[in-house]
XYZ file of C-alpha atoms in Angstrom:
183
model
C 10.524 -3.967 -4.947
C 13.336 -3.337 -2.514
C 16.151 -5.532 -3.842
C 17.713 -5.847 -0.227
C 14.347 -6.992 1.067
C 13.840 -9.471 -1.524
C 17.148 -10.910 -1.003
C 16.588 -11.170 2.867
C 13.394 -13.108 2.248
C 14.568 -15.274 -0.685
C 12.275 -13.704 -3.209
C 14.468 -13.172 -6.187
C 12.506 -11.786 -9.280
C 13.156 -10.227 -12.554
C 11.694 -6.768 -11.770
C 11.932 -5.552 -15.418
C 9.990 -8.546 -16.717
C 7.327 -7.729 -13.939
C 7.279 -3.971 -15.040
C 6.751 -5.062 -18.617
C 4.150 -7.946 -17.875
C 1.955 -6.520 -15.154
C 0.724 -3.441 -17.056
C -0.125 -5.714 -20.098
C -1.971 -8.158 -17.818
C -3.925 -5.269 -16.183
C -4.677 -3.737 -19.401
C -6.554 -6.802 -20.591
C -9.044 -6.330 -17.786
C -10.230 -9.951 -17.945
C -8.684 -11.061 -14.641
C -8.439 -9.212 -11.300
C -4.780 -8.544 -10.891
C -3.868 -8.260 -7.217
C -0.122 -7.340 -6.214
C 0.867 -7.597 -2.509
C 2.835 -5.245 -0.357
C 3.740 -6.817 3.023
C 4.387 -4.468 5.907
C 7.167 -5.049 8.227
C 9.751 -6.959 5.950
C 13.312 -6.600 6.631
C 15.333 -3.483 5.301
C 11.907 -1.735 4.531
C 11.580 1.517 6.229
C 8.765 4.247 5.456
C 10.797 5.741 2.828
C 11.503 2.572 0.861
C 7.972 1.283 1.433
C 6.733 4.607 -0.032
C 9.018 3.937 -3.145
C 7.789 0.413 -3.308
C 4.044 1.444 -3.000
C 4.611 4.018 -5.824
C 6.203 1.341 -7.862
C 3.537 -0.995 -7.503
C 0.677 1.741 -8.175
C 2.491 2.714 -11.332
C 1.946 -0.920 -12.797
C -1.732 -0.449 -12.567
C -2.979 -3.420 -10.847
C -6.609 -3.759 -10.004
C -5.936 -4.271 -6.338
C -3.017 -3.365 -4.136
C -3.224 -5.728 -1.103
C -1.297 -4.599 1.937
C -0.865 -6.563 5.316
C 1.276 -7.091 8.140
C 4.065 -9.647 8.008
C 3.256 -12.916 9.746
C 6.093 -14.619 11.464
C 4.880 -18.249 11.470
C 6.678 -20.555 13.929
C 9.530 -22.625 12.327
C 9.687 -20.809 9.084
C 12.978 -19.434 7.626
C 12.212 -15.808 8.797
C 11.206 -16.878 12.279
C 14.892 -17.894 12.579
C 15.939 -14.285 11.959
C 13.640 -12.485 14.575
C 16.803 -11.417 16.662
C 18.788 -10.507 13.544
C 16.131 -8.129 12.224
C 15.076 -6.836 15.619
C 11.384 -8.169 15.264
C 8.777 -7.741 17.891
C 6.184 -10.489 17.052
C 2.642 -11.135 18.569
C 3.025 -14.397 20.362
C -0.422 -15.632 19.328
C -1.924 -16.203 16.037
C -1.954 -14.776 13.479
C 1.681 -13.840 14.659
C 1.754 -10.414 13.142
C 4.848 -8.283 13.273
C 4.471 -5.288 15.735
C 7.891 -3.602 14.917
C 11.269 -4.276 13.671
C 14.810 -2.664 13.326
C 13.507 -0.595 10.352
C 10.033 0.393 11.605
C 8.853 1.525 14.977
C 5.531 0.539 16.351
C 3.826 3.885 15.441
C 5.153 3.819 11.895
C 3.860 0.215 11.404
C 0.383 1.217 12.729
C 0.451 4.249 10.400
C 1.392 2.048 7.512
C -1.410 -0.488 8.442
C -4.100 2.364 8.317
C -2.530 3.609 5.197
C -3.110 0.097 3.781
C -6.974 0.274 5.093
C -7.220 3.769 3.187
C -5.821 2.002 0.058
C -8.237 -0.782 0.401
C -11.124 1.474 0.844
C -10.602 3.880 -2.088
C -8.353 2.189 -4.473
C -9.438 -1.542 -4.400
C -13.127 -0.858 -4.605
C -12.729 0.292 -8.135
C -15.242 3.074 -7.881
C -12.413 5.843 -8.991
C -10.577 3.981 -11.697
C -10.492 7.189 -13.818
C -8.926 9.272 -11.025
C -6.251 6.487 -10.396
C -5.530 6.346 -14.125
C -5.222 9.955 -14.292
C -2.851 10.174 -11.241
C -0.681 7.401 -12.536
C -0.324 9.139 -16.024
C 0.435 12.405 -14.251
C 3.120 10.623 -12.064
C 1.594 11.920 -8.955
C 3.544 11.128 -5.688
C 0.747 8.589 -4.886
C 2.065 7.805 -1.428
C 1.948 11.356 -0.399
C -1.650 11.528 -2.007
C -2.751 8.754 0.021
C -1.031 9.996 3.191
C -3.130 13.290 2.917
C -6.176 11.223 2.166
C -5.560 9.265 5.303
C -5.098 12.290 7.339
C -8.404 13.591 6.147
C -10.088 10.090 6.727
C -8.925 10.249 10.257
C -10.112 13.778 10.812
C -13.452 12.842 9.550
C -13.729 9.360 11.392
C -14.032 7.780 7.950
C -13.201 4.366 9.370
C -16.148 4.422 11.761
C -18.590 5.205 9.055
C -20.139 3.253 6.267
C -17.908 3.768 3.305
C -20.572 4.918 0.810
C -19.450 6.200 -2.630
C -20.875 9.543 -1.924
C -18.886 9.914 1.257
C -15.827 8.675 -0.327
C -16.272 10.983 -3.324
C -16.704 14.016 -1.028
C -13.388 13.263 0.808
C -11.634 12.756 -2.549
C -13.081 16.158 -3.685
C -11.957 17.725 -0.319
C -8.431 16.361 -0.449
C -7.825 17.618 -4.032
C -9.160 21.225 -3.134
C -6.732 23.944 -4.325
C -4.787 21.768 -6.643
C -3.965 23.251 -9.991
C -5.968 20.358 -11.681
C -8.950 20.554 -9.106
C -11.357 21.441 -11.708
C -10.214 18.489 -14.026
C -10.556 16.071 -11.097
């Protein structure tokens, strides 16, 4: 959703049309609507990625797919590695490790943020919660960052992601909120 990023990767789009059409498609609930956010694109730092994530979440897709940018040999973006200060794995799948806008640690954190989104949002167990947070205009990036912190403390990614475990983590992360009882 970052205009500077879209221009750098030659992905022009009519964002107003997307903001209109995607919620309509998602509301039909007859197809599984996936939207992708790629980690490590040019001009995308943590703050702009947080805005992009919030914008995509607000559209209400069924799935938000997040993955690391892959710099395949002999592609247009591979010719801009130096310009964008990209550090790229030399072996397949040629994933980005850092760039001018994201240090290694930040990119790793965003990767695990994506794993948290994959586990909790994309499983479709908690649709009412996500709809509620969407309607309440929650800072969803901050919400998932808090959830990720708790997941790391509880070694969630080393455990079987049962619905019971995930529910308990969501209840814990929402403690002491004004809307805790409603959630």
